[in-house]
Structures are given as C-alpha cells and as structure tokens.
Amino acid sequence: MKYPAGIQKSNVTSNSRKKKVQYGHRGMTLEKDIDTTNKYYLNTNRAIIHKKPTPITVVNVDYPSRQKAKITEAYYKIPSTSDYNGIYRGKYIDFEVKETRNETRFPFINIHEHQVEHMRKCHEHGGIVFIIMRFHAHDEVFLYPIEKFLIHWDNYKLKNGRKSICYEDVKRDSHIITEKFNPRFDYLQVVDELYFGMR
Amino acid sequence: MKYPAGIQKSNVTSNSRKKKVQYGHRGMTLEKDIDTTNKYYLNTNRAIIHKKPTPITVVNVDYPSRQKAKITEAYYKIPSTSDYNGIYRGKYIDFEVKETRNETRFPFINIHEHQVEHMRKCHEHGGIVFIIMRFHAHDEVFLYPIEKFLIHWDNYKLKNGRKSICYEDVKRDSHIITEKFNPRFDYLQVVDELYFGMR
C-alpha cells in the first residue's frame, strides 16, 4: 500500500521488520494487532471499535457480471479522520495507531495534519482520544493521550518548534500497554485507569 | 457504484429520479444531503460526524511514479458497520441513511444484516442510534430510532414475519426531519428533542 507523500502508515515492510522481530508478532504490524484486539473486544461485547476502511477514490468500474463490480482504476485518498473509532462504556472513543523505528524521537511526518485536527476536535467534544504509539527500538507500545501530544504539535505548528517528540517526553506522558496473548494489546485496561479512574 | 447482491445503496439512478424530482435536491441523493449537513455541523463545531469510506478490497496496485499508487484491481466489500458515526454533545452517535421508492413499505432488502446487528450493539452500549429513512413517494425523511426498527426486524428474522415495515408504522414511530436550505436536513434538531429532551 503506497500513500501520497507525507503519509506513512504504521505498516512496515517485511524486510525492515526482520531485524527487530519479536516472539509474539512475527510479520505482524501494530495495526493488525490492534485489529485483533478490537475483534476480541467485539466478541466479548466489551466495546464496539472498528478500523475505518482506507479512503479510495474510484475512477473506473467494470461490470463483468451482474453480481460483481470490478474496480479498474482507483487512487488512495488522504484520510480526513483518524483510523479507529467506536463506543466504550457509553463514551465515544477515537484513536490513531502509529509506529516508528526511530530510537530517540517520534517524527511528525508519521501523522497527517487532518488527523491531528480531527482528534483535537473529538477531544474538545468530550471524546476519549489518544494515539497508540510503538517505538520499535525499545519494543514499547504506549497509550499517548491526545492533549499531551497536542502540546508538542502546537509548539511545532505555531511556534516553529521541533518537528518531532522526544522518546523521553512520550514515555513520561504516556502509559505502557503491555503485550499479552489475548487480547494482544489490552489498551482498554489503560483507558479504564486513565479515563474511568479504575484500577 | 454496484454492490454485491442483497445490498442497495441509497443512491438512485438519475433516470428513475427524474419522475420525482423536487425543487431543492435535483439530482442529489439523500446521502449527499446528509454529507452536506454533516459538513455544516463540522464547520459550525456542532458535531463531528463523518461518513465512513466505502470498504474496498485491493487486489492489484501499480506504481507508475513514486508519488502515486494506481489501484488497477479492486472489489467492493460488504460493509460490517453502518455508514455514519461520530460524536455529538459528548455522546456516541451512529446511523444509516436509506431511501426507498416503495410507496407503502420499507423492504428489508435495503439494509444489510451486519449493519443492523452493528447498530443494535451500539444502541445496547448506550449510543444514539437511528436510521435516516426517505420515502420518495411521500417526499418525507424520517429519523427512525433503531429500537423501533428492531421490533420489525426481529419479527422478520426470529418469527418469520414480514420482510418489510409498513410506511404507516415507520411514520408512527419516527420523527420527520424537515428540509431546509442549510443545513439541508437538520437531523440533530430531532436528536436534541428525542435524546436530550430539548424543545
């Protein structure tokens, strides 16, 4: 899957993965692990959270039979929202999944401005909004509340600040999501603690 | 856009539209009107509600240049959720948009089982869930709460009942969304009355 310039999906090529592969998630990307986790939540009726389909502009369609339309020309579009949303404990939940191989920082080139502004608005309207962020070099996955992320983003956009967030800043303001067998990344456990005051 | 058997989108062909065209929405479908309405809500910061992209399975992609990926073979997938969701007054909101030319009933063939079951779950989890339903023959657009719709659906699925809902039943259990200039169909006004007890 190839996106227009400036967008990098969390998917990484199997080549570059090989160096860092861990026991649990050989050949899997974080997005796939989150999809598996969401399926688990759905099956156990804990939450209804789905990944949105990738937005595509369809230019040409063939109809080889009555039943099946074959798209013969189409292009990927820049997403105008985050990839995941749904409902949990009656609340609106919205997040992005991002990973970086950078050891010391999360570069903003990994995330699109439309997505950030969408998440800002959802937060302002009372939603539970965050980024699930993996640092491959440290083999750590964080739940990073959007309001913490926005401090760095606004510093970059409005004050010509750094184009990235230091790993140490992410670590300080985030919450580790521990990897398990099933669900793979139980991020709702962190949501329970952070947003519902549970332990 | 052609969907697999059993799915009919709210879009209607321009040919069949011509007979019934009204002043305000010449050549427009209800989905487009709702998209326009959602854009208005977004611009006025009233709600953040988006249509999900159409799910597509990509089979083949060409890379004629570094910047642009061209999809050369892809197929429409059956959607597993409803088309619209978002956040309003801090609440999760979820709905489908459907239209029928049938004068006396809404046939269930217009809606897919996965979508209904998704909406049932969202309702059970405390979301605001409904169908925006247009009867072309009556030139009426209704907000139909999912819990009312489910009575007829379950009667059909579990008790071998009617494969459709009578227009009179829809009218009795729904709330008219009046057409305006901007926003075109101010369905949140109905949501305010129905779910937030406002007048």
Tab-separated table of C-alpha atoms in Angstrom:
chain	number	residue	atom	x	y	z
A	1	MET	CA	0.000	0.000	0.000
A	2	LYS	CA	1.511	3.272	-1.079
A	3	TYR	CA	0.253	6.589	0.194
A	4	PRO	CA	0.695	10.096	-1.154
A	5	ALA	CA	3.762	11.969	0.043
A	6	GLY	CA	3.800	12.910	3.686
A	7	ILE	CA	1.743	9.991	4.917
A	8	GLN	CA	3.300	6.922	6.362
A	9	LYS	CA	1.164	4.105	7.582
A	10	SER	CA	2.136	2.131	10.620
A	11	ASN	CA	2.706	-0.850	8.354
A	12	VAL	CA	6.351	-1.600	7.839
A	13	THR	CA	7.884	-3.685	5.089
A	14	SER	CA	8.660	-7.274	5.936
A	15	ASN	CA	12.275	-6.591	5.032
A	16	SER	CA	12.845	-3.867	7.563
A	17	ARG	CA	10.897	-5.818	10.156
A	18	LYS	CA	13.147	-8.832	10.053
A	19	LYS	CA	15.829	-7.189	12.121
A	20	LYS	CA	13.544	-6.399	15.032
A	21	VAL	CA	11.083	-9.273	15.006
A	22	GLN	CA	9.816	-10.292	18.444
A	23	TYR	CA	8.346	-13.572	19.654
A	24	GLY	CA	4.682	-12.663	19.620
A	25	HIS	CA	4.154	-10.671	16.480
A	26	ARG	CA	6.301	-12.095	13.754
A	27	GLY	CA	5.345	-10.480	10.467
A	28	MET	CA	2.523	-8.556	12.109
A	29	THR	CA	2.210	-4.848	12.351
A	30	LEU	CA	0.767	-2.927	15.263
A	31	GLU	CA	-2.386	-2.129	13.284
A	32	LYS	CA	-3.045	-5.815	12.784
A	33	ASP	CA	-2.535	-6.456	16.491
A	34	ILE	CA	-4.991	-3.681	17.321
A	35	ASP	CA	-7.489	-5.120	14.813
A	36	THR	CA	-7.185	-8.493	16.564
A	37	THR	CA	-7.640	-6.799	19.924
A	38	ASN	CA	-10.751	-4.990	18.650
A	39	LYS	CA	-12.194	-8.264	17.380
A	40	TYR	CA	-11.664	-9.705	20.857
A	41	TYR	CA	-13.444	-6.712	22.407
A	42	LEU	CA	-16.301	-7.121	19.931
A	43	ASN	CA	-16.682	-10.852	20.575
A	44	THR	CA	-16.656	-10.371	24.350
A	45	ASN	CA	-19.057	-7.426	23.970
A	46	ARG	CA	-16.675	-5.131	25.845
A	47	ALA	CA	-16.552	-2.363	23.244
A	48	ILE	CA	-17.521	-1.707	19.629
A	49	ILE	CA	-14.448	-0.291	17.959
A	50	HIS	CA	-13.696	-0.606	14.251
A	51	LYS	CA	-10.956	0.473	11.912
A	52	LYS	CA	-12.346	2.685	9.185
A	53	PRO	CA	-11.839	1.496	5.617
A	54	THR	CA	-8.978	3.159	3.737
A	55	PRO	CA	-10.454	6.039	1.726
A	56	ILE	CA	-10.195	5.391	-2.006
A	57	THR	CA	-11.322	7.465	-4.995
A	58	VAL	CA	-12.843	5.177	-7.595
A	59	VAL	CA	-12.338	6.372	-11.189
A	60	ASN	CA	-13.332	3.359	-13.287
A	61	VAL	CA	-15.508	0.302	-12.704
A	62	ASP	CA	-16.115	-2.681	-14.989
A	63	TYR	CA	-19.146	-4.947	-14.738
A	64	PRO	CA	-18.031	-8.358	-15.989
A	65	SER	CA	-21.127	-9.919	-14.418
A	66	ARG	CA	-24.301	-8.675	-12.763
A	67	GLN	CA	-23.082	-9.669	-9.326
A	68	LYS	CA	-19.561	-8.365	-9.232
A	69	ALA	CA	-18.271	-4.905	-9.965
A	70	LYS	CA	-14.548	-4.772	-10.731
A	71	ILE	CA	-12.786	-1.532	-9.952
A	72	THR	CA	-10.109	-1.000	-12.606
A	73	GLU	CA	-8.834	2.453	-11.712
A	74	ALA	CA	-8.729	3.985	-8.252
A	75	TYR	CA	-6.408	6.009	-6.019
A	76	TYR	CA	-5.724	6.279	-2.315
A	77	LYS	CA	-7.025	9.450	-0.690
A	78	ILE	CA	-5.571	11.308	2.275
A	79	PRO	CA	-7.687	10.344	5.301
A	80	SER	CA	-9.569	13.240	6.901
A	81	THR	CA	-10.160	11.483	10.205
A	82	SER	CA	-8.307	9.040	12.426
A	83	ASP	CA	-8.418	5.345	11.582
A	84	TYR	CA	-10.225	3.963	14.635
A	85	ASN	CA	-13.368	4.955	16.459
A	86	GLY	CA	-16.287	3.476	18.347
A	87	ILE	CA	-18.092	3.273	21.655
A	88	TYR	CA	-16.819	2.119	25.054
A	89	ARG	CA	-18.743	2.332	28.336
A	90	GLY	CA	-21.186	4.628	26.544
A	91	LYS	CA	-18.397	7.024	25.567
A	92	TYR	CA	-17.092	7.986	22.146
A	93	ILE	CA	-13.556	6.719	21.624
A	94	ASP	CA	-11.203	7.797	18.817
A	95	PHE	CA	-7.561	6.999	18.121
A	96	GLU	CA	-4.719	6.580	15.671
A	97	VAL	CA	-2.125	3.795	15.600
A	98	LYS	CA	1.435	4.809	14.766
A	99	GLU	CA	4.846	3.159	14.920
A	100	THR	CA	8.356	4.417	14.453
A	101	ARG	CA	11.758	2.767	14.117
A	102	ASN	CA	13.381	5.942	15.365
A	103	GLU	CA	15.089	5.303	18.694
A	104	THR	CA	15.065	8.790	20.171
A	105	ARG	CA	12.014	10.556	18.762
A	106	PHE	CA	8.599	10.327	17.102
A	107	PRO	CA	8.767	12.411	13.888
A	108	PHE	CA	5.584	14.299	12.994
A	109	ILE	CA	5.919	13.158	9.385
A	110	ASN	CA	4.291	9.951	10.641
A	111	ILE	CA	0.970	11.673	11.187
A	112	HIS	CA	-1.211	13.818	8.964
A	113	GLU	CA	-2.437	17.262	9.983
A	114	HIS	CA	-6.096	16.431	9.187
A	115	GLN	CA	-5.935	13.510	11.540
A	116	VAL	CA	-4.478	15.594	14.353
A	117	GLU	CA	-7.096	18.323	13.940
A	118	HIS	CA	-9.850	15.706	13.832
A	119	MET	CA	-8.594	14.215	17.093
A	120	ARG	CA	-8.320	17.658	18.688
A	121	LYS	CA	-11.987	18.343	17.894
A	122	CYS	CA	-13.132	14.943	19.181
A	123	HIS	CA	-11.255	15.644	22.417
A	124	GLU	CA	-12.866	19.076	22.722
A	125	HIS	CA	-16.299	17.481	22.237
A	126	GLY	CA	-15.718	15.147	25.167
A	127	GLY	CA	-14.439	12.011	23.472
A	128	ILE	CA	-11.684	9.701	24.726
A	129	VAL	CA	-8.879	10.398	22.269
A	130	PHE	CA	-5.299	9.122	22.083
A	131	ILE	CA	-2.533	7.725	19.905
A	132	ILE	CA	-1.328	4.147	20.306
A	133	MET	CA	2.364	4.569	19.585
A	134	ARG	CA	5.024	1.901	19.206
A	135	PHE	CA	8.738	2.533	19.496
A	136	HIS	CA	10.245	-0.498	17.797
A	137	ALA	CA	13.735	0.255	19.078
A	138	HIS	CA	12.508	-0.046	22.666
A	139	ASP	CA	9.837	-2.660	21.951
A	140	GLU	CA	7.328	-0.486	23.791
A	141	VAL	CA	3.727	0.400	22.972
A	142	PHE	CA	2.235	3.486	24.592
A	143	LEU	CA	-1.200	4.970	25.000
A	144	TYR	CA	-0.480	8.663	24.464
A	145	PRO	CA	-3.394	10.991	25.384
A	146	ILE	CA	-4.036	13.473	22.594
A	147	GLU	CA	-3.940	16.520	24.891
A	148	LYS	CA	-0.297	15.719	25.742
A	149	PHE	CA	0.579	15.141	22.107
A	150	LEU	CA	-1.023	18.455	21.109
A	151	ILE	CA	1.365	20.460	23.296
A	152	HIS	CA	4.275	19.331	21.109
A	153	TRP	CA	2.297	19.531	17.883
A	154	ASP	CA	1.171	23.122	18.568
A	155	ASN	CA	4.689	24.085	19.567
A	156	TYR	CA	5.843	22.825	16.166
A	157	LYS	CA	2.981	24.336	14.137
A	158	LEU	CA	2.509	27.656	15.921
A	159	LYS	CA	5.953	28.411	17.321
A	160	ASN	CA	8.175	26.804	14.708
A	161	GLY	CA	9.326	24.245	17.263
A	162	ARG	CA	10.726	20.735	16.872
A	163	LYS	CA	9.287	18.516	14.123
A	164	SER	CA	9.196	15.581	16.488
A	165	ILE	CA	8.601	14.482	20.064
A	166	CYS	CA	11.428	13.063	22.161
A	167	TYR	CA	11.052	9.463	23.225
A	168	GLU	CA	11.548	10.587	26.840
A	169	ASP	CA	8.612	13.016	26.579
A	170	VAL	CA	6.362	10.341	25.115
A	171	LYS	CA	7.383	7.922	27.858
A	172	ARG	CA	6.731	10.469	30.612
A	173	ASP	CA	3.281	11.473	29.356
A	174	SER	CA	2.104	8.054	28.180
A	175	HIS	CA	1.036	4.771	29.654
A	176	ILE	CA	2.559	1.453	28.664
A	177	ILE	CA	0.248	-1.071	27.024
A	178	THR	CA	1.616	-4.480	27.933
A	179	GLU	CA	1.605	-7.224	25.311
A	180	LYS	CA	-0.404	-10.309	26.161
A	181	PHE	CA	-1.646	-13.360	24.327
A	182	ASN	CA	-5.284	-12.346	24.046
A	183	PRO	CA	-6.213	-9.560	23.723
A	184	ARG	CA	-2.835	-8.731	22.226
A	185	PHE	CA	-2.706	-5.117	23.402
A	186	ASP	CA	-5.352	-4.583	26.059
A	187	TYR	CA	-5.462	-0.816	25.666
A	188	LEU	CA	-8.913	-0.580	27.263
A	189	GLN	CA	-7.322	-1.587	30.558
A	190	VAL	CA	-5.258	1.616	30.320
A	191	VAL	CA	-8.402	3.546	29.263
A	192	ASP	CA	-10.157	2.211	32.388
A	193	GLU	CA	-7.396	3.549	34.619
A	194	LEU	CA	-6.895	6.833	32.833
A	195	TYR	CA	-10.406	7.909	31.870
A	196	PHE	CA	-12.637	5.992	34.296
A	197	GLY	CA	-10.438	6.084	37.421
A	198	MET	CA	-10.374	2.285	37.721
A	199	ARG	CA	-7.551	0.145	38.990
B	1	MET	CA	-21.374	2.088	-7.782
B	2	LYS	CA	-22.519	-1.512	-7.859
B	3	TYR	CA	-22.741	-3.592	-4.710
B	4	PRO	CA	-22.860	-7.340	-4.232
B	5	ALA	CA	-26.303	-8.921	-4.321
B	6	GLY	CA	-28.589	-8.004	-1.469
B	7	ILE	CA	-27.146	-4.577	-0.854
B	8	GLN	CA	-28.745	-1.489	-2.219
B	9	LYS	CA	-27.275	1.871	-1.523
B	10	SER	CA	-29.464	4.882	-1.020
B	11	ASN	CA	-28.214	6.226	-4.353
B	12	VAL	CA	-30.786	6.038	-7.089
B	13	THR	CA	-30.201	6.283	-10.813
B	14	SER	CA	-30.774	9.652	-12.398
B	15	ASN	CA	-33.288	8.074	-14.748
B	16	SER	CA	-35.632	6.835	-12.069
B	17	ARG	CA	-35.184	10.075	-10.151
B	18	LYS	CA	-36.493	12.277	-12.904
B	19	LYS	CA	-40.123	11.437	-12.233
B	20	LYS	CA	-39.996	12.523	-8.613
B	21	VAL	CA	-37.519	15.358	-8.612
B	22	GLN	CA	-38.200	18.108	-6.069
B	23	TYR	CA	-37.108	21.724	-6.037
B	24	GLY	CA	-34.354	21.503	-3.509
B	25	HIS	CA	-32.473	18.353	-4.329
B	26	ARG	CA	-32.379	17.936	-8.069
B	27	GLY	CA	-30.009	15.105	-8.919
B	28	MET	CA	-28.930	14.751	-5.300
B	29	THR	CA	-29.341	11.702	-3.180
B	30	LEU	CA	-30.151	11.682	0.499
B	31	GLU	CA	-26.618	10.551	1.353
B	32	LYS	CA	-25.193	13.619	-0.363
B	33	ASP	CA	-27.621	15.858	1.511
B	34	ILE	CA	-26.579	14.258	4.782
B	35	ASP	CA	-22.908	14.715	3.864
B	36	THR	CA	-23.592	18.404	3.249
B	37	THR	CA	-25.419	18.619	6.551
B	38	ASN	CA	-22.501	16.966	8.356
B	39	LYS	CA	-20.074	19.425	6.768
B	40	TYR	CA	-22.248	22.243	8.107
B	41	TYR	CA	-22.213	20.688	11.584
B	42	LEU	CA	-18.425	20.329	11.371
B	43	ASN	CA	-17.880	23.923	10.233
B	44	THR	CA	-20.132	25.295	12.955
B	45	ASN	CA	-18.470	22.965	15.503
B	46	ARG	CA	-21.830	21.488	16.473
B	47	ALA	CA	-20.885	17.836	15.971
B	48	ILE	CA	-18.150	15.696	14.442
B	49	ILE	CA	-19.896	13.179	12.240
B	50	HIS	CA	-18.322	11.572	9.182
B	51	LYS	CA	-19.361	9.069	6.577
B	52	LYS	CA	-17.039	6.089	6.607
B	53	PRO	CA	-15.227	5.334	3.370
B	54	THR	CA	-16.717	2.534	1.260
B	55	PRO	CA	-14.868	-0.682	2.134
B	56	ILE	CA	-12.846	-1.951	-0.829
B	57	THR	CA	-10.586	-4.983	-1.180
B	58	VAL	CA	-7.496	-4.009	-3.150
B	59	VAL	CA	-6.046	-6.837	-5.253
B	60	ASN	CA	-3.574	-5.076	-7.524
B	61	VAL	CA	-1.651	-1.805	-7.364
B	62	ASP	CA	0.633	-0.217	-9.964
B	63	TYR	CA	3.300	2.331	-9.132
B	64	PRO	CA	3.689	4.497	-12.245
B	65	SER	CA	5.549	7.103	-10.177
B	66	ARG	CA	6.960	7.339	-6.663
B	67	GLN	CA	4.169	9.627	-5.533
B	68	LYS	CA	1.067	7.993	-6.880
B	69	ALA	CA	-0.132	4.455	-6.446
B	70	LYS	CA	-2.726	3.378	-9.020
B	71	ILE	CA	-5.122	0.653	-7.957
B	72	THR	CA	-5.846	-1.491	-11.014
B	73	GLU	CA	-7.939	-4.264	-9.491
B	74	ALA	CA	-10.257	-3.968	-6.509
B	75	TYR	CA	-13.716	-5.015	-5.361
B	76	TYR	CA	-16.432	-3.609	-3.151
B	77	LYS	CA	-16.783	-5.330	0.194
B	78	ILE	CA	-19.957	-5.765	2.222
B	79	PRO	CA	-19.812	-3.148	4.994
B	80	SER	CA	-19.691	-4.565	8.521
B	81	THR	CA	-20.812	-1.376	10.231
B	82	SER	CA	-23.167	1.476	9.493
B	83	ASP	CA	-22.011	4.285	7.236
B	84	TYR	CA	-22.077	7.238	9.642
B	85	ASN	CA	-20.758	7.774	13.137
B	86	GLY	CA	-19.241	10.428	15.343
B	87	ILE	CA	-19.659	12.463	18.498
B	88	TYR	CA	-22.452	14.865	19.486
B	89	ARG	CA	-22.802	16.571	22.872
B	90	GLY	CA	-20.194	14.154	24.178
B	91	LYS	CA	-22.257	11.143	23.063
B	92	TYR	CA	-21.506	8.469	20.507
B	93	ILE	CA	-23.835	8.732	17.519
B	94	ASP	CA	-24.310	6.080	14.816
B	95	PHE	CA	-26.718	5.829	11.881
B	96	GLU	CA	-27.531	4.562	8.424
B	97	VAL	CA	-29.105	6.508	5.558
B	98	LYS	CA	-31.663	4.642	3.435
B	99	GLU	CA	-34.200	5.581	0.837
B	100	THR	CA	-36.970	3.696	-0.894
B	101	ARG	CA	-39.266	4.398	-3.861
B	102	ASN	CA	-41.782	1.975	-2.436
B	103	GLU	CA	-44.948	3.831	-1.513
B	104	THR	CA	-46.338	1.529	1.161
B	105	ARG	CA	-43.376	-0.165	2.823
B	106	PHE	CA	-39.645	-0.185	3.557
B	107	PRO	CA	-38.278	-3.551	2.312
B	108	PHE	CA	-35.502	-5.075	4.447
B	109	ILE	CA	-33.524	-5.873	1.298
B	110	ASN	CA	-32.417	-2.236	1.526
B	111	ILE	CA	-30.321	-2.900	4.619
B	112	HIS	CA	-27.675	-5.479	5.404
B	113	GLU	CA	-27.824	-7.760	8.435
B	114	HIS	CA	-24.289	-6.817	9.589
B	115	GLN	CA	-25.314	-3.197	9.665
B	116	VAL	CA	-28.425	-3.891	11.710
B	117	GLU	CA	-26.526	-6.014	14.234
B	118	HIS	CA	-23.821	-3.350	14.491
B	119	MET	CA	-26.453	-0.716	15.246
B	120	ARG	CA	-28.158	-2.972	17.785
B	121	LYS	CA	-24.853	-3.332	19.681
B	122	CYS	CA	-24.126	0.399	19.581
B	123	HIS	CA	-27.602	1.038	20.992
B	124	GLU	CA	-27.045	-1.520	23.764
B	125	HIS	CA	-23.738	0.184	24.624
B	126	GLY	CA	-25.500	3.497	25.140
B	127	GLY	CA	-25.062	5.189	21.778
B	128	ILE	CA	-27.608	7.336	19.951
B	129	VAL	CA	-28.575	5.101	17.025
B	130	PHE	CA	-31.128	5.521	14.252
B	131	ILE	CA	-31.878	5.229	10.549
B	132	ILE	CA	-32.489	8.310	8.420
B	133	MET	CA	-35.120	6.996	6.029
B	134	ARG	CA	-36.604	8.692	2.974
B	135	PHE	CA	-39.857	7.667	1.346
B	136	HIS	CA	-39.605	9.211	-2.095
B	137	ALA	CA	-43.255	8.597	-2.886
B	138	HIS	CA	-44.263	10.773	0.081
B	139	ASP	CA	-41.301	13.120	-0.130
B	140	GLU	CA	-40.686	12.562	3.574
B	141	VAL	CA	-37.476	11.987	5.510
B	142	PHE	CA	-37.711	10.336	8.918
B	143	LEU	CA	-35.422	9.810	11.864
B	144	TYR	CA	-36.289	6.271	12.870
B	145	PRO	CA	-34.862	5.167	16.253
B	146	ILE	CA	-33.146	1.793	15.950
B	147	GLU	CA	-35.040	0.254	18.874
B	148	LYS	CA	-38.316	0.744	16.986
B	149	PHE	CA	-36.854	-0.628	13.776
B	150	LEU	CA	-35.533	-3.710	15.615
B	151	ILE	CA	-39.038	-4.788	16.669
B	152	HIS	CA	-39.941	-5.345	12.995
B	153	TRP	CA	-36.530	-6.729	12.086
B	154	ASP	CA	-36.595	-9.309	14.877
B	155	ASN	CA	-40.142	-10.241	13.999
B	156	TYR	CA	-38.912	-10.971	10.468
B	157	LYS	CA	-35.709	-12.772	11.480
B	158	LEU	CA	-36.883	-14.706	14.521
B	159	LYS	CA	-40.577	-15.251	13.846
B	160	ASN	CA	-40.591	-15.477	10.065
B	161	GLY	CA	-42.566	-12.236	9.904
B	162	ARG	CA	-42.905	-9.628	7.157
B	163	LYS	CA	-39.815	-8.790	5.080
B	164	SER	CA	-40.623	-5.113	5.303
B	165	ILE	CA	-42.009	-2.365	7.514
B	166	CYS	CA	-45.262	-0.600	6.617
B	167	TYR	CA	-44.989	3.079	5.831
B	168	GLU	CA	-47.622	3.747	8.491
B	169	ASP	CA	-45.522	2.010	11.152
B	170	VAL	CA	-42.443	3.981	10.193
B	171	LYS	CA	-44.426	7.212	10.265
B	172	ARG	CA	-45.914	6.452	13.694
B	173	ASP	CA	-42.572	5.543	15.310
B	174	SER	CA	-40.397	8.138	13.567
B	175	HIS	CA	-39.846	11.844	13.599
B	176	ILE	CA	-39.978	13.989	10.475
B	177	ILE	CA	-36.752	15.763	9.520
B	178	THR	CA	-37.811	18.905	7.699
B	179	GLU	CA	-35.862	20.023	4.654
B	180	LYS	CA	-34.222	23.423	4.918
B	181	PHE	CA	-31.709	25.405	2.940
B	182	ASN	CA	-28.775	24.992	5.319
B	183	PRO	CA	-28.306	22.567	6.956
B	184	ARG	CA	-30.309	20.616	4.407
B	185	PHE	CA	-31.658	18.011	6.850
B	186	ASP	CA	-31.133	19.257	10.393
B	187	TYR	CA	-31.435	15.832	11.992
B	188	LEU	CA	-29.620	16.959	15.149
B	189	GLN	CA	-32.617	19.134	15.950
B	190	VAL	CA	-34.656	15.921	16.144
B	191	VAL	CA	-31.860	14.274	18.158
B	192	ASP	CA	-31.998	17.195	20.601
B	193	GLU	CA	-35.708	16.653	21.158
B	194	LEU	CA	-35.639	12.879	21.244
B	195	TYR	CA	-32.449	12.078	23.137
B	196	PHE	CA	-31.725	15.257	25.098
B	197	GLY	CA	-35.288	16.321	25.940
B	198	MET	CA	-34.866	19.726	24.312
B	199	ARG	CA	-37.504	21.760	22.516
